[in-house]
Structure formats: C-alpha cells, structure tokens
Short mmCIF file of C-alpha atoms and ligand atoms in Angstrom, two decimals:
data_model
loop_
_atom_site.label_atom_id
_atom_site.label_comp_id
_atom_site.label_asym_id
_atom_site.label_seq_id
_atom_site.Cartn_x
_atom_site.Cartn_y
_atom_site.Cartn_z
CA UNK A 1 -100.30 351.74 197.40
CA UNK A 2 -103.35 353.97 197.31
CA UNK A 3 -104.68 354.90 193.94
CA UNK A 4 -105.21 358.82 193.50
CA UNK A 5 -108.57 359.77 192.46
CA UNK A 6 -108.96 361.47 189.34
CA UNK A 7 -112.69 362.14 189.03
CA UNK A 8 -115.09 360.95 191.87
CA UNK A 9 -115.07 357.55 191.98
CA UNK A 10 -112.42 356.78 189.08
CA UNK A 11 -108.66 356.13 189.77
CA UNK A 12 -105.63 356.52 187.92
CA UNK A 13 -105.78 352.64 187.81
CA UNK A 14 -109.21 352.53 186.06
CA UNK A 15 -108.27 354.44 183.40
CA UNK A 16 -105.28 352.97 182.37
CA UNK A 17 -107.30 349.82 182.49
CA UNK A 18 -110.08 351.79 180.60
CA UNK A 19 -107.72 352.57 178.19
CA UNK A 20 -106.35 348.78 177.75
CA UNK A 21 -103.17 349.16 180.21
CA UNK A 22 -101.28 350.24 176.83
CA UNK A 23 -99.12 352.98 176.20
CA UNK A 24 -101.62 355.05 174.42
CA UNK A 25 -103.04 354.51 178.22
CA UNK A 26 -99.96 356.27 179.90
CA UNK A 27 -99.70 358.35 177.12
CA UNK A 28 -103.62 360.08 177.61
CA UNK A 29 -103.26 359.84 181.76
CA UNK A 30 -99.96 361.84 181.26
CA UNK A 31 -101.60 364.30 178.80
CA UNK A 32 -104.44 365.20 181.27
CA UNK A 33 -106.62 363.75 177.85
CA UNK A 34 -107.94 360.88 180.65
CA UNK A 35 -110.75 363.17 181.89
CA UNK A 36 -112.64 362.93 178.61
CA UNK A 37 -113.01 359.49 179.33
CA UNK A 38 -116.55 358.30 180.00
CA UNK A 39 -116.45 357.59 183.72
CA UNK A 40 -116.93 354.30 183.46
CA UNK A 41 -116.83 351.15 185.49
CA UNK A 42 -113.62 349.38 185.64
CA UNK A 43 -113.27 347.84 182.30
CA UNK A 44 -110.96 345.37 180.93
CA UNK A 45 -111.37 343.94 177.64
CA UNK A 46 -110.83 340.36 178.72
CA UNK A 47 -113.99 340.51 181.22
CA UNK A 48 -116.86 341.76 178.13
CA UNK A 49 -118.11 339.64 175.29
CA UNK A 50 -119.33 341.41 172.61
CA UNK A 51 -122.78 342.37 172.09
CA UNK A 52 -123.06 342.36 168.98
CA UNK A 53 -122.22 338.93 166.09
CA UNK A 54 -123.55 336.66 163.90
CA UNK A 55 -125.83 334.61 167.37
CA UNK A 56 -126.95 336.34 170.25
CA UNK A 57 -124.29 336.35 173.41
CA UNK A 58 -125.62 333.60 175.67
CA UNK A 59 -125.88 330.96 173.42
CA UNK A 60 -122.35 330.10 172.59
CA UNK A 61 -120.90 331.73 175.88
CA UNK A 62 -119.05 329.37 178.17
CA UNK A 63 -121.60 329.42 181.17
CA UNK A 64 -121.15 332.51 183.49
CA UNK A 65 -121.78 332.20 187.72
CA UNK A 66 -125.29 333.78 187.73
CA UNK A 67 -128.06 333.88 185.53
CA UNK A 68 -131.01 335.54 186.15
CA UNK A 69 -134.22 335.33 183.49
CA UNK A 70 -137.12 337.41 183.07
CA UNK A 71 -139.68 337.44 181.08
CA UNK A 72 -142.23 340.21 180.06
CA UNK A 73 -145.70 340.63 179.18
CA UNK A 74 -145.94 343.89 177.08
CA UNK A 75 -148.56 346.67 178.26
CA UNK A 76 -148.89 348.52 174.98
CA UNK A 77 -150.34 347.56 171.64
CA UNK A 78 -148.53 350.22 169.78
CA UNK A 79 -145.85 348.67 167.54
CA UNK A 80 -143.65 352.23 167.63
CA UNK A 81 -143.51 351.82 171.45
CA UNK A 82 -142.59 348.51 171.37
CA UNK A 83 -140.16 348.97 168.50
CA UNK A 84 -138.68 352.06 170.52
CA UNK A 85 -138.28 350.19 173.80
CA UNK A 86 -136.16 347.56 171.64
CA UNK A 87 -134.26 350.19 170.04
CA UNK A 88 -133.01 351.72 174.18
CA UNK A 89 -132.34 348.02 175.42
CA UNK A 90 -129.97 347.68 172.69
CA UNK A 91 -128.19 351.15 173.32
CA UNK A 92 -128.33 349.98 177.30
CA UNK A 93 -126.89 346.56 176.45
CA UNK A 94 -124.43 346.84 174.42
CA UNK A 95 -122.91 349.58 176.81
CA UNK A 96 -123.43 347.53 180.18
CA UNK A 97 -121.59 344.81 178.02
CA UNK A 98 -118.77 346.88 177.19
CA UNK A 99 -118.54 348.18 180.90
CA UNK A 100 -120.11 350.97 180.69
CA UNK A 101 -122.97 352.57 182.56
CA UNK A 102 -126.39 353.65 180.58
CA UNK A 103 -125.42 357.44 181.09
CA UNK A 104 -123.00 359.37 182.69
CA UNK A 105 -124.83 362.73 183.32
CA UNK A 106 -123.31 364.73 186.15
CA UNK A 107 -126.37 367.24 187.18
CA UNK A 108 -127.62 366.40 191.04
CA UNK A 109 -130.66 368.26 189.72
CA UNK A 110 -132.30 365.06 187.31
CA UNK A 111 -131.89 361.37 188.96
CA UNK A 112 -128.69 359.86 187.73
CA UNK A 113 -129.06 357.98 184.88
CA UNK A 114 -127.59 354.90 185.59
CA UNK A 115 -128.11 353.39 189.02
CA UNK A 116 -125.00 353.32 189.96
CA UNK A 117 -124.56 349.54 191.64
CA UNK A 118 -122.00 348.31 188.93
CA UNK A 119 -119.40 351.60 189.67
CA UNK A 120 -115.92 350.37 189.72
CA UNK A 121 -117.19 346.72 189.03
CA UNK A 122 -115.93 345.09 185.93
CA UNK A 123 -118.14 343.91 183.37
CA UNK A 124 -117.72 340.16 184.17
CA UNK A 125 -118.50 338.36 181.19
CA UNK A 126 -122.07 340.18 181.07
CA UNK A 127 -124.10 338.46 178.28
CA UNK A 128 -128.14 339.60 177.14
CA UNK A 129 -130.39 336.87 175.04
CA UNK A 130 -133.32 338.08 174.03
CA UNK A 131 -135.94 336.29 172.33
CA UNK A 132 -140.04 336.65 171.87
CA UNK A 133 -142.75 333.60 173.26
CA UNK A 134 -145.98 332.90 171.17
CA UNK A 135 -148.51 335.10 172.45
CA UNK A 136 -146.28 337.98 170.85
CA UNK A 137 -147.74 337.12 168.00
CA UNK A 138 -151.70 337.57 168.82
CA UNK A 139 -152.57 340.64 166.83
CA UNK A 140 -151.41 343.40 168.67
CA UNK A 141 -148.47 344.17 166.53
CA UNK A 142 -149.20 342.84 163.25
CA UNK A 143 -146.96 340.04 162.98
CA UNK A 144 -149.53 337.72 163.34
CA UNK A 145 -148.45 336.10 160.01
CA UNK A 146 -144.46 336.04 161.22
CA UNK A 147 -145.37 333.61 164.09
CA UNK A 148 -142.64 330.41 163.07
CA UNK A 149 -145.04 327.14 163.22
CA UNK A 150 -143.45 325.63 166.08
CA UNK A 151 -143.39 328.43 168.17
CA UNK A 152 -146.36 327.26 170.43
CA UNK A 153 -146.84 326.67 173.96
CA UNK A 154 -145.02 323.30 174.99
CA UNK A 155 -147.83 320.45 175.24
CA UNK A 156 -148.15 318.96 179.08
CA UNK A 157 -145.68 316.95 179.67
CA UNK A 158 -147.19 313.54 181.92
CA UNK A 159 -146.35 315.09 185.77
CA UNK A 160 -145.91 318.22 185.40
CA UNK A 161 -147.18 320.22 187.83
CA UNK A 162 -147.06 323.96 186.33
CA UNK A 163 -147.92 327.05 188.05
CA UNK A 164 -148.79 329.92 185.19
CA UNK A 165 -146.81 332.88 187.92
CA UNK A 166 -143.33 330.76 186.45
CA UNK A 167 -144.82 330.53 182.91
CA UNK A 168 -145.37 331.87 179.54
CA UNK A 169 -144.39 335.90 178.29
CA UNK A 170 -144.27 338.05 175.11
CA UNK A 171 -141.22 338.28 175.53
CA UNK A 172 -137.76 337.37 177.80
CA UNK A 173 -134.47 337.86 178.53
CA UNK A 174 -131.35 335.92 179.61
CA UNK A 175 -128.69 337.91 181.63
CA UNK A 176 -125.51 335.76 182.55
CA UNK A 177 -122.74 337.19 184.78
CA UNK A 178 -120.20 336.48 186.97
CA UNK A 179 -121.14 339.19 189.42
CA UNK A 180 -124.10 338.27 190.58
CA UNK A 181 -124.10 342.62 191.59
CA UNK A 182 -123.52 343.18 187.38
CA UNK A 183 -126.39 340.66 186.49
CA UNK A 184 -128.44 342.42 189.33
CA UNK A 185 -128.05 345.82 187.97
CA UNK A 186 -128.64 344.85 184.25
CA UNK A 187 -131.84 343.78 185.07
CA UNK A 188 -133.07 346.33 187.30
CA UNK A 189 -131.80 349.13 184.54
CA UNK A 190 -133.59 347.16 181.74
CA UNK A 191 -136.72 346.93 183.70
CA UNK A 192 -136.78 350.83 184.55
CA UNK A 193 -136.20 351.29 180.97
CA UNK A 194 -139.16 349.43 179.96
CA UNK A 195 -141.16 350.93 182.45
CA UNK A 196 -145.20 351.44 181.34
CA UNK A 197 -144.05 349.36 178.23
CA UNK A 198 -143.52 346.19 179.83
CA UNK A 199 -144.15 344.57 182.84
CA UNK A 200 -142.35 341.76 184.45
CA UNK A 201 -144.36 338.72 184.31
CA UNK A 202 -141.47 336.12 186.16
CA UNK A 203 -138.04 336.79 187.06
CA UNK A 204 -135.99 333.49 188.11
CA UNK A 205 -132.29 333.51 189.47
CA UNK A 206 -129.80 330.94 189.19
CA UNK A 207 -126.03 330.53 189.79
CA UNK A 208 -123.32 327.72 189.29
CA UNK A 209 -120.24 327.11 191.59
CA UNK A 210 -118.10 329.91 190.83
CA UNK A 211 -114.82 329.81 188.51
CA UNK A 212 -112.73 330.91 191.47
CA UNK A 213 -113.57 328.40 193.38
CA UNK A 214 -113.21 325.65 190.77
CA UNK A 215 -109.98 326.66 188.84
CA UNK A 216 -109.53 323.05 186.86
CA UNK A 217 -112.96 324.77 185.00
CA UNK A 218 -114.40 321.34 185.45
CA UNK A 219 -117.91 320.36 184.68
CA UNK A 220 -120.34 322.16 187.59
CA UNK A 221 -122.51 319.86 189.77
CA UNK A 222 -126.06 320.15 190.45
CA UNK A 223 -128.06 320.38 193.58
CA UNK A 224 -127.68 316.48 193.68
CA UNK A 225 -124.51 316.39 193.66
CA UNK A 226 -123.70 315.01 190.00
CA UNK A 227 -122.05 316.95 187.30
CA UNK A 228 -124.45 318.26 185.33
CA UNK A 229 -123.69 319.51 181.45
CA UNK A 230 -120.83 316.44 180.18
CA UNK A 231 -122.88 315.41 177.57
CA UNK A 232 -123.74 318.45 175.43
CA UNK A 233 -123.42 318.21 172.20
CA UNK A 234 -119.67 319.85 170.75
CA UNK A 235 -120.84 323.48 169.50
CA UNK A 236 -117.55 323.90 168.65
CA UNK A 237 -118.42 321.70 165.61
CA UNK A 238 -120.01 324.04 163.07
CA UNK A 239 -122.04 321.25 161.46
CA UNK A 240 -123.21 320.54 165.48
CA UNK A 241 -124.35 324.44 165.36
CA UNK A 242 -126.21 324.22 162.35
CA UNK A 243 -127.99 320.98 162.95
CA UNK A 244 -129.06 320.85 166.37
CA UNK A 245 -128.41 324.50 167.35
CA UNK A 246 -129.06 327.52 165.38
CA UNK A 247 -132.27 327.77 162.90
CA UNK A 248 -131.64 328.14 159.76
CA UNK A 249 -132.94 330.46 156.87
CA UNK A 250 -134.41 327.20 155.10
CA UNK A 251 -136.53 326.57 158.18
CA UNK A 252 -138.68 328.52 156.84
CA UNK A 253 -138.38 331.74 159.13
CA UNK A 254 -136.36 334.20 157.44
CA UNK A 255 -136.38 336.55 160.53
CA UNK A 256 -135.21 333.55 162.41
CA UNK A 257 -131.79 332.87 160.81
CA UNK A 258 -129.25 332.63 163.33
CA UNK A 259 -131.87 332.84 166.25
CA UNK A 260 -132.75 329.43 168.53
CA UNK A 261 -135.37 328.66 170.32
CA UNK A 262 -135.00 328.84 173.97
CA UNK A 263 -137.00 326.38 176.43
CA UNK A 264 -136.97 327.03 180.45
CA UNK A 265 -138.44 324.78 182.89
CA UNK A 266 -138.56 325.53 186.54
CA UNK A 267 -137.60 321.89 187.93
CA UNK A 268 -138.31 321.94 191.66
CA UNK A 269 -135.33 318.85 193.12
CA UNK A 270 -136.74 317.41 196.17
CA UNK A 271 -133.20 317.41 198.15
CA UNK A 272 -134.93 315.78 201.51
CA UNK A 273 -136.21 312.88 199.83
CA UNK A 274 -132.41 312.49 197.31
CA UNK A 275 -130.29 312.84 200.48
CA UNK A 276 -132.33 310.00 201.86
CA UNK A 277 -131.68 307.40 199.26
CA UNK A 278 -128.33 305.05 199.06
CA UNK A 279 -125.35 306.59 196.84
CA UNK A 280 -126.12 303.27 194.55
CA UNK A 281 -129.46 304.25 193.80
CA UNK A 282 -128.46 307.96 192.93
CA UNK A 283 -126.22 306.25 190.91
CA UNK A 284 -128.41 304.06 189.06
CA UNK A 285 -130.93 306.93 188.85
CA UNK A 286 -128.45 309.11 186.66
CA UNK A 287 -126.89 306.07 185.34
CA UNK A 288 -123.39 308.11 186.07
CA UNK A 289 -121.27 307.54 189.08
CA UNK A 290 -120.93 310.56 191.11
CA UNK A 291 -117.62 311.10 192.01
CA UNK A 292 -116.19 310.78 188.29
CA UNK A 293 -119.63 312.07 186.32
CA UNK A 294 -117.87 308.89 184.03
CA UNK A 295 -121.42 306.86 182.79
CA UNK A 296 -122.03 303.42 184.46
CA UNK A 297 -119.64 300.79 182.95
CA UNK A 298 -117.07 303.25 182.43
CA UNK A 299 -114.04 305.35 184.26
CA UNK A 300 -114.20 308.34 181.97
CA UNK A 301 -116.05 311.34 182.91
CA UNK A 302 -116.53 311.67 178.50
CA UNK A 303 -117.34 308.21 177.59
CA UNK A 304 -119.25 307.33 175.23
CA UNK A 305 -123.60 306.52 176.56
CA UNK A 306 -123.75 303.31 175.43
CA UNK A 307 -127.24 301.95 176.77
CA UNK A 308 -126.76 298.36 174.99
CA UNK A 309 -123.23 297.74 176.78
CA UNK A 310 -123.43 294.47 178.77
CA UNK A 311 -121.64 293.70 181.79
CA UNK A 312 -120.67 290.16 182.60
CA UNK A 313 -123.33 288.69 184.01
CA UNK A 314 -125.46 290.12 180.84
CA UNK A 315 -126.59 292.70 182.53
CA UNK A 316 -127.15 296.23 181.23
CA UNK A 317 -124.38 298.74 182.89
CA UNK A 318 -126.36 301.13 182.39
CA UNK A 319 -130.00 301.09 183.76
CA UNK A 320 -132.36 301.31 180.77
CA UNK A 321 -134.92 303.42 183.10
CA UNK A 322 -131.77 305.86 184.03
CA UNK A 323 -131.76 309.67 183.17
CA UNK A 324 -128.60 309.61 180.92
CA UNK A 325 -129.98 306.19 179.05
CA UNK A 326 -133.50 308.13 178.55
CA UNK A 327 -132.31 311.27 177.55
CA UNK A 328 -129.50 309.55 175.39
CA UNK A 329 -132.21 307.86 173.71
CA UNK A 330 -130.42 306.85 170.40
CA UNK A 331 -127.95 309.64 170.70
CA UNK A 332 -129.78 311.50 167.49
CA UNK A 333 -131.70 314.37 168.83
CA UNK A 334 -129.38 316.64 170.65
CA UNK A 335 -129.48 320.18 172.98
CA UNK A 336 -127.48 322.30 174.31
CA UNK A 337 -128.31 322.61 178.21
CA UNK A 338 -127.31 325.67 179.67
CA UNK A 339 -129.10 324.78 183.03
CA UNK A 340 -128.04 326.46 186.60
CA UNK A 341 -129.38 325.62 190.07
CA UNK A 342 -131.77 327.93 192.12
CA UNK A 343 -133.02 328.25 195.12
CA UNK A 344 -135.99 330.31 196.63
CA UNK A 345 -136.42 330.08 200.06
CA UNK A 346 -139.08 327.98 201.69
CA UNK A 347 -141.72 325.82 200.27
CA UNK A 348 -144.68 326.62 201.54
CA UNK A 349 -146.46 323.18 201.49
CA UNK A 350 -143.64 321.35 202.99
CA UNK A 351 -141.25 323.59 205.06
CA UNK A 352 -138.20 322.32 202.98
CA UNK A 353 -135.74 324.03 200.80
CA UNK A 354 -137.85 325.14 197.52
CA UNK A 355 -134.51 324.41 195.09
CA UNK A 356 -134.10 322.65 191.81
CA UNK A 357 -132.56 323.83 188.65
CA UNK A 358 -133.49 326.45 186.20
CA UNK A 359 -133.34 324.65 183.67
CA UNK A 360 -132.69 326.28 179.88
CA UNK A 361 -131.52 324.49 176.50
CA UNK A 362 -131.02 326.10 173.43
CA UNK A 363 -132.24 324.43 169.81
CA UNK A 364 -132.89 324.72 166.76
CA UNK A 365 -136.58 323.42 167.14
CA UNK A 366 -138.97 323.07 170.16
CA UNK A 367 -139.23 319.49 168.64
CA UNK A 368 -135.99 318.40 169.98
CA UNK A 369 -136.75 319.27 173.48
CA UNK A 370 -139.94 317.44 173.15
CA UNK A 371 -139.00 314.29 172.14
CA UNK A 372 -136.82 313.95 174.54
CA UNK A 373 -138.82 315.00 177.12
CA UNK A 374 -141.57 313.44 176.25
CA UNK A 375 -139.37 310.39 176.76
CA UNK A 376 -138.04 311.50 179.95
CA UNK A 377 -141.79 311.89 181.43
CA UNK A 378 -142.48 308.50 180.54
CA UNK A 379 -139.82 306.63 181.70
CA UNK A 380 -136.95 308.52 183.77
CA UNK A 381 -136.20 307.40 187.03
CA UNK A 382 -135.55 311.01 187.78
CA UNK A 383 -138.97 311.58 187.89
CA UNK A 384 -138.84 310.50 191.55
CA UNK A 385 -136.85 313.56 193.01
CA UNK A 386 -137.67 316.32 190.87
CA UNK A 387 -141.52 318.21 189.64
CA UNK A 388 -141.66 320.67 186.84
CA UNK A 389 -143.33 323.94 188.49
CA UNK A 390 -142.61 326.10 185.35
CA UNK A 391 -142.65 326.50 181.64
CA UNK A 392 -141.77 328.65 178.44
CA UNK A 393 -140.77 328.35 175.30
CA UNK A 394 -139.10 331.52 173.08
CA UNK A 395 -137.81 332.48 169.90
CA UNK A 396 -134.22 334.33 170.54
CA UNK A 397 -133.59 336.67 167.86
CA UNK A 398 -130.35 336.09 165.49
CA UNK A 399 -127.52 338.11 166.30
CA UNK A 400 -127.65 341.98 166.60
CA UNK A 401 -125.73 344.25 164.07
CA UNK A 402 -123.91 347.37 164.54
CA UNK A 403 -126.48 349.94 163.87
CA UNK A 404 -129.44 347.64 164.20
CA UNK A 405 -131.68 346.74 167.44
CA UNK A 406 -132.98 343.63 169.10
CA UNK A 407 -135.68 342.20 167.05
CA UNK A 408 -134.89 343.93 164.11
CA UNK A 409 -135.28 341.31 161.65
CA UNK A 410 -138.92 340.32 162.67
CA UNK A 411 -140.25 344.29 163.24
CA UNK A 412 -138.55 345.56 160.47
C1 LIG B 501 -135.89 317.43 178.23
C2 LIG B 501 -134.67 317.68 178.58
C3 LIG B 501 -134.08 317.48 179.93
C4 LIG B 501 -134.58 317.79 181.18
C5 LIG B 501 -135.89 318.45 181.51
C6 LIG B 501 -133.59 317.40 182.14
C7 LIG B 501 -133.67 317.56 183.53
C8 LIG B 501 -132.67 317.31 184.45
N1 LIG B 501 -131.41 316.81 184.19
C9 LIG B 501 -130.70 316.69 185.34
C10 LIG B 501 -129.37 316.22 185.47
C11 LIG B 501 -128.62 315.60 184.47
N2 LIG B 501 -128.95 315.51 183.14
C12 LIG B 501 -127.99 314.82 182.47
C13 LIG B 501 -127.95 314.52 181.11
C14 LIG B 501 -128.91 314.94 180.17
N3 LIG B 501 -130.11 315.54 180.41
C15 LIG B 501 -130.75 315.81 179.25
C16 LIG B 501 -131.99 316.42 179.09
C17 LIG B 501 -132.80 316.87 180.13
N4 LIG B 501 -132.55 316.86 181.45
C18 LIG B 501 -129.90 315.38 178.20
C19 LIG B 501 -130.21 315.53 176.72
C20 LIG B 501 -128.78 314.82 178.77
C21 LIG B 501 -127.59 314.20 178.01
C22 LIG B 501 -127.85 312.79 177.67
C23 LIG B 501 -126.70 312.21 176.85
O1 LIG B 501 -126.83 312.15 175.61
O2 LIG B 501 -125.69 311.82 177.43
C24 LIG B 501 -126.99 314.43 183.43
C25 LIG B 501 -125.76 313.58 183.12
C26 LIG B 501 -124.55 314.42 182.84
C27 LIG B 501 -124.72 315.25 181.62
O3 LIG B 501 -124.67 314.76 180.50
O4 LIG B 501 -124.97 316.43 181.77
C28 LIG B 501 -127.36 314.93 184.65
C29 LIG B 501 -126.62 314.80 185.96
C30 LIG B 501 -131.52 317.18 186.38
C31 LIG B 501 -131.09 317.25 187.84
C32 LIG B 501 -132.73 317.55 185.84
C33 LIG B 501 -133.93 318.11 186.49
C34 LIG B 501 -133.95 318.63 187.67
FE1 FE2 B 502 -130.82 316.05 182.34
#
C-alpha cells in the first residue's frame, strides 16, 4: 500500500512511528495536530540510545555495524570558542541520537541546515564518545594543571611502525551506527559544525558483519577469520565496571569520574601472508580453534584461558607464545575491546589489500593497555601477521547531563 505524504518527504507512517505507533499517535494524525511535528527522520524508540547517562554512549553499547573515529586538532586558542563548539555538538548529538536532524528550517533562501542524507533513515543505534588526548592540555586553554597523570602519549611499543597522519589529536570522537549512511552523516554534520574551530587531523572507518546477517548475535570474526571479542571482561558486573572500566573520582581526577580512557591502534593484518599459512598454525597463533573461537584444549567457545593446562603427553594445550595465552597473561589486568575491522584500499608499498583492525579498548587506566601490550610486543606470535601503523590515547569525558555539554566537567 502506498503511504500518503503529509509534508514533503514525511508519511502518514513516519509519524505514527514518530509518535511511538500509540494511540496518542492516531489520535494527533487524526486531529491534523501531526504537522507540528518536527519533520524528522523516521524514528522509533527501539533504534536510539540515549545521549545522555551516568557513561558516555559507546562504552557500554553492544557494538553497532560501523564505526567511524575522528580525531581533531583544535585551530583556536580561545577557551569561549572551544567551550561554544562543545556546547553545539551536544545540541547536534543528542538530536541525531534521538532521530532527529540538526534543524528543520524550511527557507530555500539560507542552505538547509541539516544535510539532509539521514531523511527517512532511522536512527540505528547512533552512539557519540567523546573524549580529549594530551596535547589538549599544553597551555592554550588553561587546563594545563587538569591534565590526569597518565594521560600521556603511549611509549613505543617494540615493532611498531607508526605513521603520525593515523596518530595523536586534542581531541576525538567515536560514532557507532548501524547505517553506515547515519554514521556518515553524523560526522560530516559535526565536522561542518566545527568548522574554523577544529580541523580533522585522522578520520578511520570500520565495520563488523552486520546483525542481519548474523541473527544468532554471535561473537563477530576478524579479518582472519577468528572470532574476535569472547574474552572481554563481563561489564555487566558492576564491580567489573568500576575496576577495570570506568575511572573513578578517587583516581584522583575529579573531572574524570565516570569517563575512561580510550586507546586506538591502527593494526595493519597482513591477509596475503595469514592466508598462506596452515589452519594449525593460525590455530596455534591465536591459541583458539577457528571454527568454535573455544581456546585450545577445550570445546567451548567461553572456556576458561587456562595457559598451565597440560595435555597428555605434558604438553601445554595452549601455546605459551599464543595471542590469547599472552594477552591472558595471569587473567588480572583486563579491557574492554571494542575493536572493528577496516579496510583502505591499496597499500602502496606492496599492492595488497591495506586492512587490519581498528582497534579501540576502553579502561580505566592507559596502564592496563600497556602491560599487556607491552607483553604482547615481546612475545605474541601475532606479531607475525599484523604491524601497528597508528596510535592515540584519550580521555572520554563522564557521561553528559540534561542541560550540560560535552566536557563540561573539565571546562567548567
Ligand atoms: C594490547 C591489547 C591488544 C591488542 C593490540 C590486540 C590485537 C589484536 N587482537 C586480535 C585478535 C584477537 N584477540 C583476542 C584476545 C585478546 N586480545 C587482547 C588484547 C589485544 N589484542 C586481549 C586482552 C584478549 C583477551 C585475552 C583473554 O584474557 O582471553 C582473540 C581471542 C578471542 C577473544 O578473546 O577476543 C583474538 C582472535 C587481532 C587480530 C589483533 C591485531 C590485529
Ligand atoms: Fe587481541
């Protein structure tokens, strides 16, 4: 049946579902009342998360299809401008979250406020992190003297092979969508609102498989082929949140209470070389098997790592050199891994794929990503198939209140 339009654009449909598909719904379409409804994009409550909460969305949100991170180097040193770009990301974000476009003037005689992309589209699950990297704190804005003490660049890692055009920024965001069309046009709105504040310094993309075409909801698999994400730590566990997770106002950085730090390495996966090497060896090199994701020496996908498990002949069932036995270590230090795979076209030096993942954990201090790094540089068998091309480390703000703006708490 075709919908009849009721303003350009916006069906009888849309509003009903803008209205919640209640009976207040019916009720307003049947009163003519629907046409002072904002002409918005389709919205229905199940696809938004909120904006605003105790943690930033992002963090805690089950994993979205597309991600795309950017991160900014700011092009004033006027605190007000800065503090005034904040203050129209947060009006812009919390309404693309809800659905909504940034405006909805109707004069052809000013360009349209919003850029019009997302019309009709739902708001799929549209999440913004925001969070600030050291070098905000070199003068310009007088916070020298809020800067938390482990928010410094990461130390080189043994290997890595960074390239400063995917590194560093004052500061970043983390958009995660399911419409890869919705991520795109959150981004592109945020950076014309920033315009001659900021400029973009890097902007990576990365996507997942998507939920439709995995309904079980199963654990998503990497560019090599192994599911990637079965060991993070339980967030649902509020003593897991507050331990490994979310920094807390004892850390020492009051401003930082309920904020994490976020780390993002570009990991370049050298496919040619993986897709030459025996399914045993990939399997040894992950220490998981790859059809279950189940660790070596067991069936279950969720099995406990145990690195000293024997098998018969004494041997260790897992391989001590193996990425899940390094990064296991002794199962104290944990992140949460909110990684997704990328790919950009060609590499230049080599004429293969340039793919890898896009790689992002969440914690409550740099110092657990270092450790186990550190660890993972030294030893991993990994190390093999993959370079690090990219690096950055940032403080993401606590949650944003009703009434307040991103950053609050450290500008205020
Ligand atoms: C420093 C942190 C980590 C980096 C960098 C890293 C890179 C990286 N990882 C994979 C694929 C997998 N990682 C897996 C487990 C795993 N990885 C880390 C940390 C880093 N990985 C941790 C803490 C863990 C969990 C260890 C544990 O306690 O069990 C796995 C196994 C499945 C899983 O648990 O997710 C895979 C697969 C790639 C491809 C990669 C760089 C390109
Ligand atoms: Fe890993």
């Amino acid at each position: 049946m075709s919908m009849k339009p009721i303003q350009e654009g916006v069906t009888r449909r849309d509003v009903l579902k803008v209205a919640g598909l209640t009976s207040l719904g019916a009720a307003l379409y049947a009163s003519g009342l629907e046409k002072f409804l904002p002409r918005t994009l389709t919205v229905e409550a199940s696809d938004q998360e909120p904006f605003y909460g105790t943690y930033q969305a992002g963090i805690l949100t089950p994993p979205q299809n597309h991600v795309q991170v950017v991160a900014f180097d700011i092009k004033t040193d006027r605190r007000d401008e800065l503090v005034d770009l904040l203050k129209r990301w947060t009006r812009l974000c919390a309404r693309l979250a809800a659905g909504l476009p940034y405006g909805d003037s109707e004069s052809r005689y000013v360009p349209p406020e919003d850029t019009g992309e997302a019309d009709g589209l739902s708001a799929g699950h549209l999440t913004f992190t925001f969070g600030c990297g050291p070098s905000l704190f070199d003068g310009r804005f007088g916070i020298r003297h809020k800067r938390p003490d482990a928010l410094k660049p990461l130390p080189t890692f043994d290997l890595d092979r960074l390239d400063e055009k995917w590194s560093g920024g004052d500061l970043v965001v983390q958009v995660c969508g399911d419409d890869a069309q919705v991520v795109f046009h959150a981004i592109r709105n945020l950076v014309r609102v920033g315009r001659g504040t900021v400029a973009m310094r890097w902007s990576q993309a990365g996507f997942q498989r998507s939920k439709a075409a995995d309904a079980s909801g199963g654990t998503p698999r990497n560019l090599f082929g192994f599911k990637d994400g079965t060991g993070n730590p339980d967030v649902s566990k509020k003593q897991v949140r507050k331990d490994s997770l979310f920094c807390q106002w004892q850390d020492g950085t009051p401003w930082l209470t309920n904020g994490s730090f976020l780390v993002v390495r570009r990991i370049q996966m050298h496919l040619e070389v993986w897709d030459r090497t025996i399914l045993k060896e990939q399997e040894r090199t992950f220490g998981r098997e790859r059809a279950s994701g189940a660790p070596l020496g067991s069936t279950d996908e969720f099995a406990s790592v145990t690195p000293a498990k024997r098998q018969a002949r004494g041997e260790a069932a897992l391989p001590v050199d193996s990425h899940t036995a390094v990064a296991h270590g002794d199962g104290k230090t944990a992140i949460l891994r909110r990684s997704y795979s990328y790919q950009d076209g060609i590499d230049e030096k080599t004429g293969a794929l340039d793919a890898g993942l896009l790689f992002l954990s969440y914690q409550r201090s740099p110092k657990q990503f270092i450790e186990i790094q550190r660890r993972l540089a030294a030893q991993d068998r990994l190390n093999e198939y993959i370079t690090h091309r990219g690096s950055a480390i940032f403080a993401c703000f606590g949650g944003i209140s009703k009434g307040g703006y991103i950053g609050d708490a450290l500008f205020a």
